Amino acid sequence: MRRIFQILSATGAMFAPGIVFAQEAVAAAPVPPVSATEVPTGTINLTAPVSGIGQPSGGWELQAPMTDIAIEAHNMVDYVLNPVMAGVTIFVMILLAWTVYRYRAAANPVPSKTSHNTTIEVIWTAVPALILLVIAVPSFRLLANQYSPPTADITVKAVGHQWYWEYEYPDQGGFTFDSVMLTDDEAAQRGTPRLLDVDNRLVVPVGATVKILTTAADVIHSFAMPSFYVKMDAVPGRINETWFKVDKPGVYFGQCSELCGSRHAYMPIAVEVLPRDQFDDWVAAKQKENGIEPAVTAAVAPAPTPAEVAAPVAAPAA
């Protein structure tokens, strides 16, 4: 065994100078420069948030509505639900105060023995039923409009994770990206509200009907945008659908509104609504960044004019 080791050592010593020479030759050989093609990233000029628009204002009122559905819902709250609740509350308080005063012990030493009153029982059964009927009419109309969306212009898949969102654009080639909440320092540098902005916003075009397909990878989450009047649970193994259409460019904030774990409060949603040309530029950059060839639309020949239709076809030469 020792003899074999000595032979191998001697052989290595014989070839060592040649190996060293080859390494030095390779190191001394010129290295041709490599040119890299610059790939643009799908970044946008971030819209600065506007106070009171698309974010909590710190008051007791609902956020300013930014979609037709949200406007309809706010009108129902302001002109149906709140007046009915205020009227019922005032009536009950007046009835309670009158009962306490009228039937106190000093004014009514001998209590009444009445046990039934048909008129009162009919009233307290019929009036609440009528109130519910009044509320039901606009409620059903709102539900029908909310869950009967128009034809979608763009589809986005929102996948909830613990604790961030992942967005996919199937109509634009299927590129995806994660959306994670900014730290307090990052939000301060960007000039956006803390706990609401993210590193990669969900980008959609203005005036487009956006269909949101929601699901989850782990536990139940919920895609909620108060200013859009949108709230849809994201359930693992299931696809739920909601939609919105925003006619004003800007940035709007929401949050996961389902108790999804210890960092539930740190899972915001930021939607950037851009003009159509800027959205198209962003999509093109995202597609190039992800190596996706944009879909080529075949050129469509213009329709013939009435004069061209009426013109006689020349006979072929003999």
Tab-separated table of C-alpha atoms in Angstrom:
chain	number	residue	atom	x	y	z
A	1	MET	CA	0.000	0.000	0.000
A	2	ARG	CA	2.835	2.337	0.897
A	3	ARG	CA	4.488	1.509	-2.434
A	4	ILE	CA	1.357	2.435	-4.383
A	5	PHE	CA	1.101	5.774	-2.558
A	6	GLN	CA	4.745	6.557	-3.403
A	7	ILE	CA	4.141	5.810	-7.100
A	8	LEU	CA	1.060	8.086	-7.238
A	9	SER	CA	2.924	10.888	-5.482
A	10	ALA	CA	5.794	10.659	-7.930
A	11	THR	CA	3.415	10.708	-10.904
A	12	GLY	CA	1.671	13.807	-9.574
A	13	ALA	CA	4.973	15.555	-9.117
A	14	MET	CA	5.875	14.828	-12.749
A	15	PHE	CA	2.651	16.424	-14.108
A	16	ALA	CA	2.493	19.320	-11.638
A	17	PRO	CA	4.550	21.776	-13.738
A	18	GLY	CA	2.364	21.125	-16.746
A	19	ILE	CA	-0.809	21.696	-14.757
A	20	VAL	CA	0.522	24.951	-13.333
A	21	PHE	CA	1.562	26.105	-16.818
A	22	ALA	CA	-1.912	25.342	-18.221
A	23	GLN	CA	-3.611	27.253	-15.397
A	24	GLU	CA	-1.382	30.268	-15.975
A	25	ALA	CA	-2.097	30.151	-19.697
A	26	VAL	CA	-5.836	30.104	-19.092
A	27	ALA	CA	-5.587	32.958	-16.610
A	28	ALA	CA	-3.530	35.001	-19.066
A	29	ALA	CA	-5.911	34.433	-21.975
A	30	PRO	CA	-8.012	37.510	-22.828
A	31	VAL	CA	-11.650	37.346	-21.758
A	32	PRO	CA	-14.033	38.762	-24.370
A	33	PRO	CA	-16.515	41.293	-22.993
A	34	VAL	CA	-20.072	40.045	-22.542
A	35	SER	CA	-22.866	42.435	-23.476
A	36	ALA	CA	-26.054	42.093	-21.452
A	37	THR	CA	-29.419	43.152	-22.812
A	38	GLU	CA	-31.148	45.492	-20.418
A	39	VAL	CA	-34.541	44.158	-19.368
A	40	PRO	CA	-36.918	46.886	-18.182
A	41	THR	CA	-38.703	46.236	-14.944
A	42	GLY	CA	-42.417	46.764	-14.655
A	43	THR	CA	-42.234	49.826	-12.456
A	44	ILE	CA	-44.528	52.822	-12.542
A	45	ASN	CA	-44.506	56.368	-11.312
A	46	LEU	CA	-46.362	55.804	-8.073
A	47	THR	CA	-49.418	57.950	-7.500
A	48	ALA	CA	-49.364	59.919	-4.278
A	49	PRO	CA	-52.358	59.152	-2.041
A	50	VAL	CA	-54.967	61.853	-1.494
A	51	SER	CA	-56.191	62.408	2.050
A	52	GLY	CA	-59.731	61.134	2.503
A	53	ILE	CA	-59.736	59.215	-0.792
A	54	GLY	CA	-59.260	55.457	-0.775
A	55	GLN	CA	-58.035	55.280	2.816
A	56	PRO	CA	-59.393	55.626	6.358
A	57	SER	CA	-59.951	59.205	7.467
A	58	GLY	CA	-60.153	58.557	11.202
A	59	GLY	CA	-63.837	59.462	11.446
A	60	TRP	CA	-66.997	57.471	11.912
A	61	GLU	CA	-68.221	57.865	8.328
A	62	LEU	CA	-67.707	55.365	5.521
A	63	GLN	CA	-64.909	55.947	3.039
A	64	ALA	CA	-65.713	58.086	0.009
A	65	PRO	CA	-67.289	55.820	-2.661
A	66	MET	CA	-65.236	55.377	-5.841
A	67	THR	CA	-67.393	52.939	-7.835
A	68	ASP	CA	-71.042	52.901	-8.924
A	69	ILE	CA	-71.742	49.996	-6.563
A	70	ALA	CA	-70.136	51.889	-3.672
A	71	ILE	CA	-72.221	54.979	-4.460
A	72	GLU	CA	-75.402	52.890	-4.482
A	73	ALA	CA	-74.438	51.293	-1.166
A	74	HIS	CA	-73.674	54.662	0.417
A	75	ASN	CA	-76.996	56.069	-0.759
A	76	MET	CA	-78.753	53.124	0.844
A	77	VAL	CA	-76.893	53.716	4.109
A	78	ASP	CA	-77.472	57.485	4.118
A	79	TYR	CA	-81.077	57.569	2.874
A	80	VAL	CA	-82.559	54.242	4.000
A	81	LEU	CA	-80.732	52.516	6.855
A	82	ASN	CA	-79.641	55.518	8.914
A	83	PRO	CA	-83.047	57.305	8.766
A	84	VAL	CA	-84.863	54.064	9.686
A	85	MET	CA	-82.493	53.389	12.592
A	86	ALA	CA	-82.737	56.983	13.794
A	87	GLY	CA	-86.545	56.944	13.598
A	88	VAL	CA	-86.852	53.633	15.463
A	89	THR	CA	-84.385	54.784	18.135
A	90	ILE	CA	-86.158	58.115	18.707
A	91	PHE	CA	-89.588	56.456	18.826
A	92	VAL	CA	-88.451	53.817	21.338
A	93	MET	CA	-86.766	56.423	23.561
A	94	ILE	CA	-89.886	58.622	23.563
A	95	LEU	CA	-92.140	55.607	24.271
A	96	LEU	CA	-89.855	54.479	27.094
A	97	ALA	CA	-89.734	57.939	28.676
A	98	TRP	CA	-93.527	58.342	28.437
A	99	THR	CA	-94.066	54.863	29.972
A	100	VAL	CA	-91.712	55.575	32.874
A	101	TYR	CA	-93.402	58.907	33.582
A	102	ARG	CA	-97.037	57.866	33.003
A	103	TYR	CA	-96.943	54.576	34.896
A	104	ARG	CA	-94.680	55.458	37.790
A	105	ALA	CA	-95.832	54.406	41.270
A	106	ALA	CA	-96.735	57.927	42.381
A	107	ALA	CA	-99.064	58.542	39.414
A	108	ASN	CA	-100.434	54.991	39.211
A	109	PRO	CA	-100.664	53.424	42.679
A	110	VAL	CA	-103.023	50.670	41.477
A	111	PRO	CA	-101.423	48.843	38.512
A	112	SER	CA	-103.546	47.711	35.605
A	113	LYS	CA	-104.524	44.035	35.305
A	114	THR	CA	-104.594	44.082	31.474
A	115	SER	CA	-102.759	41.106	29.984
A	116	HIS	CA	-103.580	41.325	26.248
A	117	ASN	CA	-104.291	44.099	23.769
A	118	THR	CA	-105.080	42.924	20.245
A	119	THR	CA	-104.531	46.324	18.628
A	120	ILE	CA	-101.074	46.803	20.121
A	121	GLU	CA	-100.017	43.251	19.244
A	122	VAL	CA	-101.070	43.727	15.603
A	123	ILE	CA	-99.196	47.043	15.430
A	124	TRP	CA	-95.928	45.772	16.902
A	125	THR	CA	-96.022	42.823	14.495
A	126	ALA	CA	-97.040	44.633	11.302
A	127	VAL	CA	-94.899	47.771	11.623
A	128	PRO	CA	-91.530	45.964	11.964
A	129	ALA	CA	-92.506	43.733	9.026
A	130	LEU	CA	-93.228	46.818	6.897
A	131	ILE	CA	-89.923	48.367	7.946
A	132	LEU	CA	-88.055	45.225	6.881
A	133	LEU	CA	-89.915	45.251	3.569
A	134	VAL	CA	-88.844	48.843	2.944
A	135	ILE	CA	-85.225	47.901	3.645
A	136	ALA	CA	-85.415	44.709	1.556
A	137	VAL	CA	-86.230	46.412	-1.749
A	138	PRO	CA	-82.998	48.436	-2.117
A	139	SER	CA	-81.007	45.634	-0.456
A	140	PHE	CA	-82.008	43.068	-3.067
A	141	ARG	CA	-81.368	45.552	-5.863
A	142	LEU	CA	-77.874	46.257	-4.486
A	143	LEU	CA	-77.096	42.541	-4.162
A	144	ALA	CA	-78.284	41.894	-7.717
A	145	ASN	CA	-76.059	44.674	-9.091
A	146	GLN	CA	-73.101	43.538	-7.000
A	147	TYR	CA	-73.252	39.890	-8.053
A	148	SER	CA	-74.310	40.405	-11.678
A	149	PRO	CA	-71.161	42.007	-13.088
A	150	PRO	CA	-70.833	43.294	-16.653
A	151	THR	CA	-68.411	41.685	-19.095
A	152	ALA	CA	-64.892	41.931	-17.672
A	153	ASP	CA	-62.222	43.943	-19.474
A	154	ILE	CA	-59.397	42.466	-17.411
A	155	THR	CA	-59.055	39.557	-14.980
A	156	VAL	CA	-56.739	39.493	-11.970
A	157	LYS	CA	-56.207	36.527	-9.668
A	158	ALA	CA	-55.523	37.473	-6.041
A	159	VAL	CA	-53.994	34.700	-3.914
A	160	GLY	CA	-53.815	35.213	-0.164
A	161	HIS	CA	-50.755	34.010	1.743
A	162	GLN	CA	-49.719	34.394	5.369
A	163	TRP	CA	-49.261	37.364	5.271
A	164	TYR	CA	-49.106	38.956	1.839
A	165	TRP	CA	-50.940	38.925	-1.481
A	166	GLU	CA	-49.866	37.416	-4.786
A	167	TYR	CA	-51.345	38.782	-8.020
A	168	GLU	CA	-51.549	37.054	-11.398
A	169	TYR	CA	-52.599	38.570	-14.740
A	170	PRO	CA	-53.859	35.635	-16.874
A	171	ASP	CA	-55.067	37.887	-19.720
A	172	GLN	CA	-51.592	39.398	-20.127
A	173	GLY	CA	-49.563	36.190	-20.274
A	174	GLY	CA	-49.870	35.028	-16.686
A	175	PHE	CA	-47.060	36.997	-15.034
A	176	THR	CA	-47.232	37.131	-11.237
A	177	PHE	CA	-45.709	39.150	-8.406
A	178	ASP	CA	-45.962	39.366	-4.631
A	179	SER	CA	-47.297	42.375	-2.737
A	180	VAL	CA	-45.791	42.833	0.729
A	181	MET	CA	-46.499	45.614	3.228
A	182	LEU	CA	-43.910	48.395	3.527
A	183	THR	CA	-42.160	49.001	6.804
A	184	ASP	CA	-42.857	52.245	8.652
A	185	ASP	CA	-39.582	53.746	7.387
A	186	GLU	CA	-40.282	52.729	3.789
A	187	ALA	CA	-43.811	54.165	3.961
A	188	ALA	CA	-42.446	57.421	5.408
A	189	GLN	CA	-39.898	57.698	2.585
A	190	ARG	CA	-42.619	57.129	-0.006
A	191	GLY	CA	-45.024	59.516	1.732
A	192	THR	CA	-47.834	56.990	2.089
A	193	PRO	CA	-49.868	55.929	5.140
A	194	ARG	CA	-48.242	53.329	7.366
A	195	LEU	CA	-49.634	49.784	7.446
A	196	LEU	CA	-51.489	50.370	4.147
A	197	ASP	CA	-48.985	50.677	1.283
A	198	VAL	CA	-47.088	47.790	-0.318
A	199	ASP	CA	-43.949	47.291	-2.380
A	200	ASN	CA	-45.821	46.142	-5.523
A	201	ARG	CA	-49.297	47.563	-6.027
A	202	LEU	CA	-52.120	45.898	-7.926
A	203	VAL	CA	-52.273	47.894	-11.192
A	204	VAL	CA	-55.468	48.231	-13.250
A	205	PRO	CA	-56.631	50.596	-16.010
A	206	VAL	CA	-59.089	53.391	-15.332
A	207	GLY	CA	-62.659	52.853	-16.505
A	208	ALA	CA	-62.181	49.095	-16.980
A	209	THR	CA	-64.348	46.391	-15.466
A	210	VAL	CA	-61.889	44.377	-13.361
A	211	LYS	CA	-62.803	40.811	-12.400
A	212	ILE	CA	-61.037	39.623	-9.243
A	213	LEU	CA	-60.644	35.871	-8.740
A	214	THR	CA	-59.747	35.218	-5.105
A	215	THR	CA	-58.285	32.122	-3.498
A	216	ALA	CA	-55.788	31.304	-0.743
A	217	ALA	CA	-52.729	29.122	-0.341
A	218	ASP	CA	-52.994	28.384	3.384
A	219	VAL	CA	-55.906	29.732	5.445
A	220	ILE	CA	-59.001	31.818	4.720
A	221	HIS	CA	-58.226	35.429	3.789
A	222	SER	CA	-60.524	38.175	2.518
A	223	PHE	CA	-59.974	40.673	-0.298
A	224	ALA	CA	-61.597	43.905	0.912
A	225	MET	CA	-61.565	47.403	-0.618
A	226	PRO	CA	-63.947	49.674	1.342
A	227	SER	CA	-63.962	52.545	-1.178
A	228	PHE	CA	-64.941	50.067	-3.932
A	229	TYR	CA	-67.557	48.309	-1.758
A	230	VAL	CA	-65.705	45.032	-2.433
A	231	LYS	CA	-65.234	42.237	0.083
A	232	MET	CA	-64.760	38.614	-0.965
A	233	ASP	CA	-63.329	35.700	1.016
A	234	ALA	CA	-60.260	33.902	-0.359
A	235	VAL	CA	-60.713	30.228	0.516
A	236	PRO	CA	-58.046	27.530	-0.063
A	237	GLY	CA	-59.033	25.164	-2.874
A	238	ARG	CA	-61.836	27.415	-4.098
A	239	ILE	CA	-62.150	30.354	-6.522
A	240	ASN	CA	-64.490	33.205	-5.557
A	241	GLU	CA	-65.267	36.119	-7.844
A	242	THR	CA	-65.918	39.811	-7.358
A	243	TRP	CA	-65.457	42.933	-9.494
A	244	PHE	CA	-65.033	46.689	-9.530
A	245	LYS	CA	-64.797	49.563	-11.982
A	246	VAL	CA	-63.030	52.785	-11.016
A	247	ASP	CA	-63.405	55.890	-13.183
A	248	LYS	CA	-60.830	58.059	-11.401
A	249	PRO	CA	-57.061	57.428	-11.499
A	250	GLY	CA	-55.327	57.225	-8.146
A	251	VAL	CA	-54.233	54.843	-5.420
A	252	TYR	CA	-56.718	53.130	-3.122
A	253	PHE	CA	-56.057	51.025	-0.044
A	254	GLY	CA	-57.725	48.028	1.546
A	255	GLN	CA	-56.821	45.141	3.824
A	256	CYS	CA	-57.414	41.474	4.441
A	257	SER	CA	-60.554	41.517	6.588
A	258	GLU	CA	-60.456	37.894	7.752
A	259	LEU	CA	-58.676	36.809	10.942
A	260	CYS	CA	-55.917	34.882	9.170
A	261	GLY	CA	-53.300	34.580	11.902
A	262	SER	CA	-50.963	36.530	14.137
A	263	ARG	CA	-50.005	39.052	11.401
A	264	HIS	CA	-53.506	39.573	10.109
A	265	ALA	CA	-53.189	43.344	10.631
A	266	TYR	CA	-50.167	43.538	8.310
A	267	MET	CA	-51.678	42.303	5.054
A	268	PRO	CA	-52.809	45.422	3.171
A	269	ILE	CA	-54.030	45.843	-0.401
A	270	ALA	CA	-52.988	48.783	-2.596
A	271	VAL	CA	-54.659	49.299	-5.983
A	272	GLU	CA	-53.067	51.678	-8.489
A	273	VAL	CA	-55.559	52.891	-11.127
A	274	LEU	CA	-53.729	54.204	-14.199
A	275	PRO	CA	-54.754	55.740	-17.530
A	276	ARG	CA	-54.980	53.113	-20.245
A	277	ASP	CA	-51.759	54.055	-22.063
A	278	GLN	CA	-49.718	53.945	-18.853
A	279	PHE	CA	-51.257	50.609	-17.938
A	280	ASP	CA	-50.355	49.198	-21.361
A	281	ASP	CA	-46.754	50.382	-20.929
A	282	TRP	CA	-46.600	48.738	-17.503
A	283	VAL	CA	-47.977	45.457	-18.889
A	284	ALA	CA	-45.455	45.497	-21.751
A	285	ALA	CA	-42.596	46.033	-19.295
A	286	LYS	CA	-43.862	43.253	-17.033
A	287	GLN	CA	-44.167	40.869	-19.970
A	288	LYS	CA	-40.608	41.631	-21.111
A	289	GLU	CA	-39.340	41.294	-17.564
A	290	ASN	CA	-40.865	37.813	-17.342
A	291	GLY	CA	-39.928	36.708	-20.863
A	292	ILE	CA	-43.525	36.685	-22.101
A	293	GLU	CA	-44.237	37.345	-25.756
A	294	PRO	CA	-47.175	39.743	-26.048
A	295	ALA	CA	-50.147	38.427	-27.959
A	296	VAL	CA	-50.130	39.595	-31.571
A	297	THR	CA	-53.494	40.740	-32.845
A	298	ALA	CA	-54.056	40.072	-36.529
A	299	ALA	CA	-54.597	43.193	-38.581
A	300	VAL	CA	-58.187	43.610	-39.655
A	301	ALA	CA	-58.791	45.003	-43.126
A	302	PRO	CA	-60.979	48.108	-43.138
A	303	ALA	CA	-64.555	47.612	-44.233
A	304	PRO	CA	-65.227	48.635	-47.856
A	305	THR	CA	-66.959	51.939	-48.422
A	306	PRO	CA	-70.400	52.055	-50.107
A	307	ALA	CA	-68.782	53.457	-53.258
A	308	GLU	CA	-66.367	50.520	-53.423
A	309	VAL	CA	-69.232	48.080	-52.957
A	310	ALA	CA	-71.267	49.659	-55.755
A	311	ALA	CA	-68.339	49.971	-58.198
A	312	PRO	CA	-68.459	47.364	-61.034
A	313	VAL	CA	-65.698	44.809	-61.214
A	314	ALA	CA	-63.562	45.198	-64.352
A	315	ALA	CA	-63.678	42.218	-66.738
A	316	PRO	CA	-60.375	40.416	-67.175
A	317	ALA	CA	-58.503	41.121	-70.415
A	318	ALA	CA	-58.873	38.521	-73.161
